[in-house]
C-alpha cells in the first residue's frame, strides 16, 4: 500500500484516512467541535517522528496493519481504562468492550484506541470496531538481530518480549481514521487529544460532593430516612442514587417507577431536594416487554434480546426520540439529576454471557460489534443532550465508554473490586479523556473501609455504592470520624477541584493526572523515579523498631516487584510503576495507602512539597518514604501553591448561594493560584457567565507575605463572599 495522506487538522493535530471506514465512529457520533483557540494556545507541535516516512500501513489478506516506530526506552500509556498495568509496552491490547476484564488482555469497560508515548505524542484510531494494538510486543524479521536470541537457561537478560522497534496496530478490515497529536510532552499530547474531542467536562458543583447509593429494594421512605441520617451525623452528601428497585421491573427494565416502593416520585424527589440532595437513577439499555415504550421500540431494535429485553438501535433518531421523551417526562421534569448507565458493556467471553453477539444486526445497518463498542457513548450523548436541552448540567455513572468521551459528564465504575487496580484505573483514565471512580462498596475490616474511603474522596466521584451490601459511611463505628474528616476535606477543596475541572473543560488538562503526566518530560520523570537514597528513610526509621527497619531495608527504595510467577523462577523482576499515586489539580499529590500498609514510597515531582496534614517539608524530584497511620492518607501540596477553599458544608452550594472563600498559601515561596466560578448548575458559563481569578502571594519590601487578586475576568458575580487569606502555611489547619 502507498504511504498515508497526512493533513493538518488543527494546531499540533494531523489526520490520515486509512481504507474506507464506516460513518459510525466515536468522533463522528459525538459531533463536538475541536476547541481550536485552545489548541492554538498550545501552539504548533513538532512531532518526534516523521509521519510520512516512519508510519507505515500494510494490507495482509483482509487485515490492515498500521505501524509506528518505538525507541528503546519509550513507554506507551493509555488505551483506555486499563486495570493491570500503566506502561503497556511489551503488551498486546485487544480493545474490545468487556464488563468483566479480569485478565490482562486489554479488554475493558472503556477500550479507547488512543495511546500516548513518553516521547510526547499520541495516536487515535477513530472507529466503532475492535482494534488490536501491539505495543512493542511484536518483532519483525527485518528488525530482528540474531544476537538478540538468548538462551533462557543461561542468559539472565532473556525476556519473553524481546525489544521491539514498532507499535503495530491491527485496524478493522474497513480501515479507520487515524489522528496524531503532538506534545512536546505526553501531558500536552493528552490535552490536545481532549481539546480535539471538544474539551473536558465541567460537572455541576453538586456532582463533586459525596454520593451514596442505597440498597436495590429500598422504598421512598427508607431512602429519605437514610438521607436524613447523613444530615444528623454531619456527614456531607449531595447525591442519593437509586438502584434497580425504583423500576417497576428491572433486568430488563421499564424506566417506569415502581408504584409500591415509589408511589409519588415527584414528591419523593422534591422532599430530598428540600434537604439538599439530588437523585440519580440506575438503568440499563434492555427494555422490558412491560415498558410502555416496548412496542414502538421493537421495530427499531436489534436482532437479539438481552434478558428478554430489547436492545434498541439508538443510532436511529426515532429510537432516540422514544427514549428521550419517556425519560424527560418521567424523570428529568420532576427533578431527577441524572443516571447511572449500567450494563452497556458486556462480552461473550465472560463466564456468564449475556450481551447480544457481535453478529447481531440492527435496523440502521450496524452490527453487534459496532453497537457494543458504541453503546456506552450512545447513552452518554443522548442523556447529556437531554439535560442540555433543559439548560441543566448532569453528572452520572457509566460502565462503558470509548474514544471522544472527554466532554461527557460521566464517570466509569466496575464490578471488579481490587483496591490497587481501582487506583491504577484512576491513573490510567487520565491518559485518554476518561473519568473513573474507585467506588466503595464493602470492606473486610474497619481499616480497609478507611483506606478505600480515603482514596475515593480524592477521585472524580466520591461514592459509596451500597446497592448490594447496605453499607453506610458509619458502618464501622471506629472509622466514622476519619471518614467524616475526609469527606469534609473534599468539600473544603471544592473550589479548587471545580477549578481543576474548568481547566479540563477549557484547556483539556485532566483534573486527575497519572505521574507520567506530572512531569515536563520523560527524562525528568525517569530521573526522579531513580533518585533515591538512604536519607529519605531517616525520618521513618527513627520511629520504628529494628526488625521493621530490616524489613524495609530489604524491600529497598527501588521497591521492585515480581513480574509473574514464571518469570520469577528465572529471577525476572520489573521496576516499580508509579501507578498508585496521582495529581489532583496542579498542586495536590495524592498517595493512597492500602489495607495492611502503614508507610509507603512516594514519587514527588521537582520542587518542594509539604505533607498537607503533617507539615513535613520534602525536596521533590525524587522518591521519599512517608508514614501513613490509619487515620491519614498521604497528601502533598506544592510549595508556593495558592489554593481556594470553602467551609465544609452538608452539600455543595446551589446556584446563587453564597459561601465564604479562603485562599491558602503554602510555604514561604511566592506563588500563584487560580479560581474558576459560575452558577455551578447550568450551561450559562458557555455564554461567558463565569469568573476567573488569578491570585498571587509574594513578600513585600518588608519581607511579609501578602496575597492579592492580580487578574480577574468576571462575566458573572462570584458566588463566594468574605474572602480571607492564610499565608505561609506548612499544613492544613
Ligand atoms: C451491576 C452494577 C452495580 C449495581 C448492580 C445492580 O451491574 O455494576 O453497581 O448497580 O448492577 O443490579
XYZ file of C-alpha atoms and ligand atoms in Angstrom:
745
model
C 0.000 0.000 0.000
C 1.059 3.559 -0.508
C 2.003 5.874 2.314
C -0.682 7.754 4.150
C -2.023 11.103 3.179
C -1.484 13.223 6.314
C -3.309 16.519 6.628
C -3.005 19.065 9.416
C -6.374 19.288 11.217
C -5.645 21.764 13.996
C -2.612 23.087 15.859
C -0.478 20.022 16.534
C -3.076 17.567 15.146
C -2.762 15.531 11.940
C -5.224 13.198 10.242
C -4.978 10.414 7.676
C -7.809 8.197 6.446
C -6.980 4.509 6.014
C -9.262 2.324 3.879
C -12.963 3.125 3.791
C -14.140 3.401 7.358
C -17.866 3.297 8.066
C -19.573 6.520 9.055
C -20.285 5.353 12.612
C -17.327 6.207 14.852
C -16.808 7.853 18.255
C -15.641 11.207 16.873
C -18.347 11.305 14.234
C -21.041 10.347 16.731
C -20.071 12.843 19.433
C -20.099 15.744 16.929
C -18.043 18.062 19.162
C -16.218 20.977 17.604
C -12.488 20.844 18.351
C -11.516 23.719 20.650
C -9.375 25.404 18.039
C -8.499 28.502 20.063
C -7.236 26.487 22.983
C -5.297 24.221 20.626
C -3.820 27.311 19.068
C -2.720 28.495 22.504
C -0.814 25.221 22.940
C 0.918 26.172 19.705
C 2.013 24.134 16.732
C 3.882 20.988 17.661
C 6.886 19.300 16.245
C 6.445 15.533 16.231
C 9.217 13.209 17.432
C 8.597 11.073 14.335
C 8.343 11.726 10.608
C 4.781 10.803 9.711
C 5.388 10.343 6.003
C 8.365 8.021 6.379
C 8.001 6.352 9.742
C 4.308 5.491 9.918
C 3.627 2.501 7.690
C 0.441 0.822 6.549
C 0.217 -2.635 5.075
C -2.567 -4.955 3.958
C -2.177 -8.593 4.988
C -5.032 -10.584 3.492
C -8.160 -8.971 4.895
C -6.203 -7.202 7.616
C -4.860 -3.687 7.672
C -1.806 -3.062 9.804
C -0.537 0.345 10.759
C 2.799 0.772 12.459
C 4.688 3.437 14.393
C 8.346 3.476 15.434
C 9.361 2.845 19.052
C 12.643 3.830 20.639
C 14.383 1.589 23.140
C 13.167 3.268 26.323
C 9.826 4.538 25.095
C 6.835 3.911 27.376
C 3.304 3.545 25.977
C 0.360 4.753 28.051
C -3.398 4.866 27.654
C -5.576 2.533 25.547
C -8.471 3.174 27.822
C -9.395 2.061 31.278
C -6.640 -0.490 31.855
C -6.566 -2.163 35.282
C -3.436 -4.304 35.227
C -0.574 -2.008 34.298
C 0.225 1.559 33.362
C 3.026 1.233 30.820
C 1.597 -1.014 28.092
C 4.989 -1.503 26.435
C 5.533 -5.131 25.513
C 1.821 -5.997 25.629
C -0.839 -6.629 23.033
C -4.075 -4.788 23.786
C -7.237 -6.295 22.318
C -9.551 -3.327 22.600
C -12.952 -4.892 22.985
C -15.518 -3.596 25.435
C -15.863 -6.069 28.304
C -17.795 -5.890 31.556
C -15.536 -8.293 33.388
C -11.917 -7.513 32.492
C -10.153 -9.839 34.919
C -7.278 -10.679 32.601
C -4.554 -8.514 31.198
C -5.679 -8.686 27.576
C -6.573 -5.060 27.045
C -10.330 -5.678 27.107
C -12.101 -3.296 29.446
C -15.189 -1.179 30.057
C -13.657 1.643 28.046
C -11.238 0.267 25.429
C -10.176 3.607 23.962
C -7.945 3.245 20.890
C -5.811 6.223 21.904
C -2.260 5.873 23.177
C 0.368 8.375 24.142
C 4.074 7.679 24.407
C 6.600 9.394 26.610
C 8.385 10.681 23.519
C 5.500 13.144 23.608
C 2.904 12.292 21.005
C -0.438 10.485 20.865
C -2.397 8.429 18.309
C -6.158 7.959 17.995
C -7.778 5.285 15.840
C -11.308 6.548 15.346
C -13.508 3.536 14.689
C -16.620 1.806 16.019
C -14.840 -1.520 15.660
C -12.342 -3.543 17.667
C -8.687 -2.591 17.264
C -5.650 -4.556 18.486
C -2.588 -2.583 19.471
C 0.725 -4.430 19.746
C 2.675 -2.057 21.973
C 6.140 -3.275 21.131
C 5.055 -6.892 21.602
C 5.984 -7.976 18.082
C 9.336 -8.076 16.315
C 9.509 -8.138 12.535
C 12.133 -10.278 10.868
C 13.873 -7.291 9.317
C 14.218 -5.724 12.796
C 15.464 -8.911 14.478
C 19.119 -9.080 15.416
C 20.224 -12.752 15.532
C 22.452 -11.991 18.532
C 19.311 -10.905 20.435
C 18.116 -14.539 20.564
C 19.333 -15.531 24.054
C 19.265 -18.818 25.931
C 16.695 -18.659 28.685
C 18.539 -21.234 30.802
C 21.791 -19.374 30.967
C 21.305 -15.753 29.902
C 19.938 -13.548 32.649
C 18.979 -10.936 30.084
C 16.415 -13.216 28.430
C 12.918 -11.765 28.186
C 9.665 -13.144 26.841
C 9.202 -9.979 24.841
C 12.420 -9.070 23.051
C 12.958 -5.421 22.362
C 10.712 -4.292 19.575
C 11.105 -1.244 17.417
C 7.444 -0.797 16.489
C 3.900 -0.388 17.707
C 1.721 -2.363 15.306
C -1.972 -1.579 15.154
C -4.357 -4.040 13.582
C -7.126 -1.921 12.139
C -10.600 -3.126 11.228
C -10.847 -4.513 7.701
C -12.773 -1.455 6.578
C -9.986 0.847 7.827
C -10.255 3.794 10.198
C -9.487 7.469 10.538
C -6.143 7.961 12.225
C -5.164 11.087 14.154
C -1.776 12.037 15.567
C -1.380 14.581 18.380
C 1.833 16.430 19.086
C 3.249 17.350 22.512
C 6.018 18.198 23.172
C 5.252 16.383 26.455
C 2.910 13.425 26.970
C 0.694 15.733 29.065
C 0.413 18.216 26.197
C -0.438 15.428 23.735
C -3.234 14.300 26.063
C -4.516 17.884 26.386
C -4.540 18.200 22.598
C -6.488 14.952 22.281
C -9.060 16.198 24.807
C -9.331 19.598 23.116
C -9.711 17.976 19.732
C -12.620 15.945 21.169
C -14.295 19.173 22.327
C -12.511 19.776 25.650
C -13.075 18.202 29.044
C -16.299 18.094 31.023
C -17.257 20.633 33.668
C -19.545 18.804 36.106
C -22.145 20.640 38.160
C -20.784 21.577 41.600
C -23.091 19.115 43.333
C -21.537 16.306 41.279
C -18.283 16.853 43.132
C -19.888 16.348 46.552
C -20.345 12.955 48.216
C -22.562 10.293 46.616
C -24.444 7.494 48.340
C -26.320 4.717 46.532
C -28.929 2.897 48.593
C -29.789 -0.849 48.549
C -31.605 -2.061 45.491
C -35.047 -2.597 47.008
C -35.245 0.492 49.217
C -38.566 2.312 49.296
C -39.013 6.074 49.177
C -39.352 6.214 52.979
C -36.244 4.112 53.629
C -34.267 6.246 51.208
C -35.383 9.507 52.789
C -34.609 8.181 56.274
C -31.096 7.204 55.190
C -30.512 10.585 53.570
C -31.656 12.295 56.771
C -29.139 10.276 58.754
C -26.316 11.864 56.754
C -27.523 15.276 57.896
C -27.971 14.124 61.513
C -24.482 12.669 61.644
C -22.962 15.713 59.979
C -21.569 13.785 57.002
C -21.781 15.845 53.816
C -23.737 14.266 50.967
C -25.064 15.674 47.691
C -26.458 12.782 45.708
C -28.612 9.802 46.583
C -28.538 7.050 43.970
C -31.365 4.572 43.484
C -30.543 1.091 42.220
C -32.737 -1.355 40.182
C -35.731 -1.397 42.555
C -37.079 2.002 41.565
C -38.158 0.448 38.234
C -41.483 -1.376 38.095
C -39.361 -4.205 36.596
C -35.628 -4.481 36.135
C -33.438 -6.858 34.106
C -34.977 -5.984 31.622
C -36.059 -2.505 32.645
C -39.167 -0.388 32.183
C -37.783 3.078 33.128
C -41.093 3.440 34.968
C -41.364 3.999 38.731
C -42.471 1.101 40.887
C -45.892 2.094 42.198
C -45.472 0.409 45.554
C -41.970 1.440 46.516
C -42.311 4.905 44.976
C -45.998 5.896 44.914
C -45.208 9.613 44.499
C -41.940 10.029 42.556
C -42.265 13.812 42.177
C -42.935 14.241 45.903
C -40.001 11.980 46.733
C -37.558 13.931 44.553
C -38.920 17.223 45.957
C -38.539 16.117 49.553
C -34.928 15.142 49.014
C -34.254 18.388 47.133
C -35.533 20.352 50.111
C -32.808 18.712 52.181
C -30.187 19.495 49.551
C -29.996 16.075 47.863
C -30.116 15.262 44.145
C -31.450 11.955 42.871
C -29.608 9.706 40.441
C -31.357 6.749 38.766
C -29.803 3.411 37.828
C -30.796 1.928 34.492
C -29.533 -0.218 31.623
C -30.316 -0.426 27.901
C -32.523 -3.527 27.670
C -36.206 -2.706 27.512
C -38.774 -4.921 29.207
C -41.941 -6.138 27.452
C -43.664 -4.458 30.412
C -42.446 -0.987 29.376
C -44.777 1.440 27.616
C -42.080 2.145 25.025
C -41.535 -1.557 24.246
C -43.924 -1.904 21.319
C -42.887 1.270 19.476
C -39.202 0.422 20.084
C -39.473 -3.150 18.836
C -39.057 -2.450 15.098
C -36.177 -0.111 15.969
C -34.217 -2.762 17.869
C -31.522 -5.329 17.213
C -31.915 -8.948 16.109
C -31.052 -10.291 19.586
C -32.517 -9.605 23.008
C -30.798 -9.363 26.401
C -32.537 -10.905 29.443
C -35.674 -10.936 27.319
C -35.459 -7.192 26.700
C -34.953 -5.225 23.506
C -31.540 -3.871 22.568
C -32.660 -0.684 20.796
C -30.723 0.835 17.935
C -30.078 4.292 19.356
C -28.218 5.402 16.270
C -31.751 5.887 14.903
C -33.436 9.193 15.632
C -36.841 7.567 16.065
C -35.479 5.258 18.776
C -33.723 8.128 20.500
C -36.914 10.159 20.483
C -38.863 7.412 22.282
C -36.204 7.019 24.975
C -35.711 10.740 25.417
C -39.395 11.618 25.658
C -40.015 8.926 28.254
C -37.026 9.974 30.375
C -37.865 13.633 30.059
C -41.426 13.246 31.282
C -40.921 10.655 33.990
C -37.567 11.737 35.415
C -35.977 14.939 34.188
C -39.045 17.136 34.531
C -39.662 16.039 38.123
C -36.113 16.974 39.075
C -34.057 13.780 38.720
C -30.452 14.909 38.298
C -29.013 12.109 36.179
C -28.357 8.450 35.553
C -26.146 5.513 36.240
C -25.932 3.840 32.824
C -25.228 0.238 33.737
C -24.646 -2.958 31.753
C -23.950 -1.188 28.447
C -20.706 -3.162 28.176
C -20.770 -6.957 28.176
C -18.783 -9.636 26.420
C -19.404 -13.181 25.342
C -16.055 -14.269 26.785
C -17.042 -13.924 30.429
C -18.325 -16.870 32.417
C -21.847 -15.541 32.172
C -22.599 -14.477 28.630
C -25.473 -12.109 28.422
C -24.692 -9.492 25.794
C -26.016 -9.574 22.240
C -23.370 -11.097 19.939
C -21.053 -9.334 17.514
C -23.114 -10.816 14.667
C -26.354 -9.232 15.902
C -27.855 -6.951 13.287
C -29.507 -3.595 13.823
C -32.032 -1.761 11.635
C -29.579 1.066 10.867
C -27.244 -1.462 9.228
C -24.768 -1.560 12.108
C -23.735 -4.912 13.517
C -23.360 -6.140 17.086
C -19.619 -5.478 17.241
C -20.119 -1.818 16.410
C -23.110 -1.436 18.670
C -21.267 -2.966 21.614
C -18.238 -0.743 21.139
C -20.521 2.297 20.819
C -23.363 1.597 23.271
C -21.860 3.440 26.232
C -21.228 6.517 24.101
C -24.748 6.482 22.631
C -26.316 6.614 26.095
C -23.916 9.219 27.412
C -24.646 11.512 24.495
C -28.440 11.020 24.492
C -28.806 11.771 28.191
C -26.349 14.680 28.186
C -28.179 16.290 25.263
C -31.485 15.837 27.088
C -30.221 17.735 30.134
C -28.592 20.342 27.932
C -31.952 20.989 26.294
C -33.172 21.985 29.781
C -30.029 24.044 30.389
C -29.103 21.757 33.258
C -25.788 20.061 33.717
C -25.895 16.411 34.701
C -23.244 14.132 36.209
C -23.565 10.394 36.420
C -22.026 6.975 36.005
C -21.467 4.784 33.004
C -19.986 1.315 32.672
C -18.850 1.531 29.050
C -17.114 4.194 27.068
C -14.801 4.745 24.159
C -12.868 7.490 22.415
C -14.029 11.110 22.188
C -15.733 10.938 25.593
C -13.940 13.790 27.367
C -16.930 16.170 27.117
C -19.284 13.636 28.662
C -20.380 14.170 32.293
C -19.928 10.509 33.144
C -17.630 8.599 35.457
C -16.733 4.942 34.855
C -17.021 2.217 37.502
C -16.787 -1.572 37.643
C -17.933 -4.669 39.494
C -14.254 -5.521 39.972
C -13.046 -4.588 43.450
C -9.286 -4.820 43.803
C -8.259 -1.632 45.548
C -4.857 -1.319 43.862
C -6.406 -1.880 40.448
C -9.011 0.759 41.285
C -6.326 3.355 41.972
C -4.371 2.304 38.881
C -7.527 2.723 36.781
C -7.877 6.256 38.136
C -4.353 6.973 36.875
C -4.850 5.260 33.517
C -8.165 7.037 32.863
C -6.247 10.313 32.707
C -4.366 9.274 29.544
C -7.487 9.226 27.373
C -10.289 11.597 28.311
C -11.944 9.311 30.869
C -13.019 9.712 34.487
C -13.110 6.827 36.930
C -14.327 6.290 40.479
C -12.729 3.737 42.806
C -16.194 3.333 44.350
C -16.514 1.868 47.847
C -18.961 -0.977 48.393
C -17.862 -3.054 51.360
C -14.789 -3.950 53.365
C -13.471 -6.852 55.380
C -12.288 -4.583 58.186
C -12.544 -1.053 59.510
C -9.036 -0.487 58.191
C -9.922 -1.458 54.633
C -13.052 0.673 54.914
C -10.946 3.682 55.882
C -8.355 3.130 53.152
C -10.994 2.815 50.445
C -12.938 5.826 51.694
C -9.777 7.942 51.926
C -8.883 7.179 48.313
C -12.366 7.688 46.852
C -12.550 11.169 48.424
C -9.751 12.213 46.071
C -11.289 10.979 42.841
C -13.663 12.279 40.158
C -16.633 10.904 42.091
C -16.592 10.279 45.846
C -19.136 7.495 46.078
C -20.358 4.741 48.335
C -22.277 2.192 46.263
C -24.265 0.213 48.839
C -26.646 -1.376 46.316
C -25.830 -4.924 47.401
C -24.298 -4.601 50.860
C -26.308 -1.880 52.557
C -23.143 -0.288 53.937
C -23.056 3.305 55.179
C -20.126 5.601 55.900
C -20.720 4.847 59.580
C -20.859 1.046 59.156
C -17.563 0.693 61.027
C -18.080 2.979 64.055
C -14.347 3.345 64.747
C -13.860 4.597 61.185
C -16.622 7.207 61.179
C -14.565 10.216 62.402
C -11.814 9.558 59.833
C -14.337 9.207 57.036
C -16.196 12.348 58.074
C -12.875 14.188 58.109
C -12.022 13.220 54.510
C -15.487 13.848 53.110
C -15.310 17.272 54.772
C -11.852 17.858 53.340
C -13.198 17.099 49.873
C -15.956 19.679 50.460
C -13.409 22.252 51.630
C -11.406 21.674 48.453
C -14.459 22.040 46.194
C -13.462 25.473 44.767
C -10.004 24.054 43.951
C -11.395 20.854 42.407
C -14.025 22.757 40.434
C -11.277 24.990 39.056
C -9.260 21.897 38.066
C -12.302 20.682 36.108
C -12.692 24.101 34.476
C -9.135 23.765 33.194
C -10.114 20.341 31.832
C -13.101 21.946 30.122
C -11.220 24.853 28.570
C -7.605 23.651 28.311
C -8.020 19.897 28.036
C -5.805 19.340 31.082
C -7.110 16.319 33.057
C -8.143 17.169 36.642
C -6.603 13.900 37.890
C -3.278 13.006 36.346
C -1.084 9.931 36.414
C 2.545 10.544 37.326
C 3.940 10.422 33.758
C 1.705 13.454 33.101
C 3.005 15.290 36.167
C 6.497 15.898 34.793
C 7.717 18.155 31.997
C 9.490 15.352 30.163
C 10.223 11.636 30.240
C 13.829 12.424 31.244
C 12.673 14.418 34.260
C 10.287 11.628 35.267
C 12.922 8.912 34.922
C 15.480 10.955 36.833
C 13.095 11.485 39.752
C 11.986 7.850 39.721
C 15.579 6.730 40.074
C 16.577 9.360 42.649
C 16.619 7.526 45.904
C 18.976 7.464 48.800
C 19.134 6.475 52.446
C 18.285 9.978 53.639
C 14.658 9.643 52.617
C 14.277 6.781 55.080
C 15.671 8.543 58.109
C 12.504 10.208 59.338
C 10.537 7.000 59.136
C 13.287 4.723 60.509
C 13.610 6.782 63.647
C 10.085 5.880 64.649
C 10.362 2.154 64.011
C 11.799 -0.937 65.610
C 14.940 -2.666 64.359
C 13.040 -5.547 62.835
C 10.762 -3.327 60.790
C 13.824 -1.408 59.679
C 15.473 -4.552 58.414
C 12.323 -5.479 56.522
C 12.077 -2.044 54.943
C 15.759 -2.073 54.018
C 15.345 -5.477 52.408
C 12.423 -4.096 50.404
C 14.629 -1.234 49.316
C 13.716 2.073 47.816
C 13.588 0.545 44.361
C 10.550 -1.389 45.548
C 10.822 -3.866 42.763
C 8.026 -6.305 42.398
C 7.884 -9.726 40.872
C 6.604 -9.675 37.323
C 4.862 -13.039 37.303
C 5.465 -16.484 38.710
C 7.080 -17.987 35.609
C 9.474 -15.109 35.253
C 10.098 -15.167 38.987
C 11.504 -18.683 38.638
C 14.031 -17.198 36.244
C 14.698 -14.297 38.577
C 12.974 -11.664 36.459
C 11.679 -8.544 38.100
C 10.168 -5.340 36.860
C 10.737 -1.858 38.098
C 8.032 -0.195 40.064
C 5.372 1.701 38.160
C 4.131 4.834 39.906
C 0.565 3.797 39.256
C -0.650 4.150 42.856
C -0.434 7.916 43.214
C -1.600 10.885 41.154
C -2.062 14.624 40.990
C -5.422 16.217 41.780
C -5.231 19.592 40.063
C -1.787 21.150 39.708
C -0.779 21.395 43.322
C -2.016 18.390 45.295
C -0.488 14.946 45.114
C -2.483 12.001 46.472
C -0.709 8.795 47.520
C -3.332 6.227 48.604
C -2.442 3.525 51.092
C -3.881 0.018 51.030
C -5.074 -2.094 53.958
C -2.117 -3.562 55.813
C 0.273 -0.716 54.987
C 1.490 1.948 57.380
C 4.106 3.641 55.224
C 4.915 3.944 51.561
C 7.246 5.383 48.931
C 6.052 8.478 47.126
C 7.480 9.922 43.919
C 7.447 13.715 44.120
C 7.787 15.946 41.049
C 10.553 18.576 41.207
C 10.237 21.433 43.710
C 9.491 21.405 47.404
C 6.363 19.765 48.835
C 4.623 19.760 52.214
C 2.693 16.923 53.781
C -0.755 18.575 53.611
C -1.734 17.244 57.025
C 1.698 16.728 58.576
C 3.548 19.906 57.625
C 6.699 17.867 56.862
C 8.704 19.503 54.078
C 10.160 17.338 51.305
C 12.527 18.100 48.494
C 10.876 16.794 45.314
C 12.284 15.370 42.103
C 12.855 12.112 43.975
C 11.289 9.295 45.935
C 10.521 9.856 49.588
C 9.226 7.423 52.161
C 6.384 8.547 54.373
C 4.418 7.262 57.305
C 0.736 6.628 56.845
C -1.044 5.866 60.094
C -4.547 4.578 59.532
C -6.243 7.919 60.071
C -4.161 9.587 57.364
C -3.833 9.276 53.594
C -0.550 10.842 52.422
C -1.388 14.123 50.675
C 1.195 16.623 49.488
C 0.917 20.243 48.496
C 3.404 22.059 46.299
C 5.377 24.837 47.956
C 4.033 28.182 46.826
C 0.613 26.729 45.963
C -2.298 29.130 46.441
C -5.439 27.056 46.866
C -9.047 28.294 47.011
C -11.116 26.557 49.709
C -14.506 26.936 51.381
C -16.008 25.709 54.643
C -17.164 22.082 54.651
C -20.933 22.206 54.287
C -23.592 19.474 54.198
C -23.805 19.849 50.415
C -22.309 21.864 47.545
C -23.553 25.468 47.136
C -26.634 25.782 44.949
C -26.848 28.336 42.125
C -26.932 31.800 43.648
C -25.946 30.635 47.131
C -23.009 32.475 48.630
C -20.205 30.814 50.580
C -17.065 32.197 52.240
C -13.812 31.636 50.382
C -10.410 31.157 51.916
C -7.176 31.232 49.926
C -4.494 29.006 51.446
C -0.855 29.546 50.569
C 1.847 27.027 51.489
C 5.472 27.631 52.382
C 7.486 30.825 52.099
C 7.960 30.787 48.320
C 5.888 33.202 46.261
C 3.179 31.559 44.220
C 0.040 31.774 42.145
C -3.361 30.194 42.297
C -6.481 30.106 40.187
C -10.198 30.210 40.905
C -12.951 29.454 38.442
C -16.571 30.036 39.329
C -20.035 30.086 37.770
C -23.572 29.174 38.834
C -22.479 25.550 39.144
C -25.622 24.138 37.557
C -26.376 25.457 34.072
C -24.594 25.948 30.761
C -24.760 29.749 31.073
C -20.985 29.756 31.514
C -20.712 28.956 27.807
C -22.139 32.434 27.169
C -19.353 33.891 29.278
C -21.281 33.991 32.564
C -18.335 32.787 34.588
C -15.431 34.182 36.521
C -11.688 33.561 36.567
C -9.462 34.979 39.266
C -5.710 34.724 39.480
C -4.324 35.072 42.986
C -0.744 35.871 43.785
C 1.201 35.650 47.005
C 4.547 37.410 47.338
C 6.631 39.041 50.033
C 6.679 42.864 50.070
C 9.734 45.052 50.729
C 9.177 44.389 54.428
C 9.539 40.656 53.832
C 5.933 39.997 54.821
C 3.868 37.712 52.568
C 0.782 39.280 51.034
C -1.929 37.802 48.870
C -3.992 39.602 46.264
C -6.061 39.031 43.159
C -3.876 40.127 40.255
C -6.172 39.344 37.393
C -9.885 38.972 37.119
C -12.053 38.053 34.218
C -15.561 38.418 35.504
C -18.529 37.608 33.294
C -20.522 36.679 36.379
C -20.721 37.602 40.031
C -18.681 35.360 42.269
C -20.683 33.002 44.459
C -18.035 33.445 47.112
C -18.065 36.146 49.752
C -15.977 37.012 52.821
C -12.684 36.289 51.132
C -9.864 35.576 53.571
C -6.216 34.599 53.174
C -3.930 32.349 55.187
C -0.355 32.588 54.045
C 2.902 30.781 54.703
C 1.196 27.616 55.931
C 3.071 24.372 56.263
C -0.071 22.335 56.734
C -3.806 22.492 56.637
C -5.299 23.824 59.872
C -24.323 -4.034 38.477
C -23.619 -2.717 38.812
C -23.746 -2.490 40.300
C -25.205 -2.444 40.666
C -25.916 -3.713 40.179
C -27.411 -3.652 40.416
O -24.246 -4.343 37.159
O -22.278 -2.750 38.416
O -23.092 -1.302 40.682
O -25.786 -1.302 40.112
O -25.686 -3.912 38.812
O -28.039 -4.789 39.886
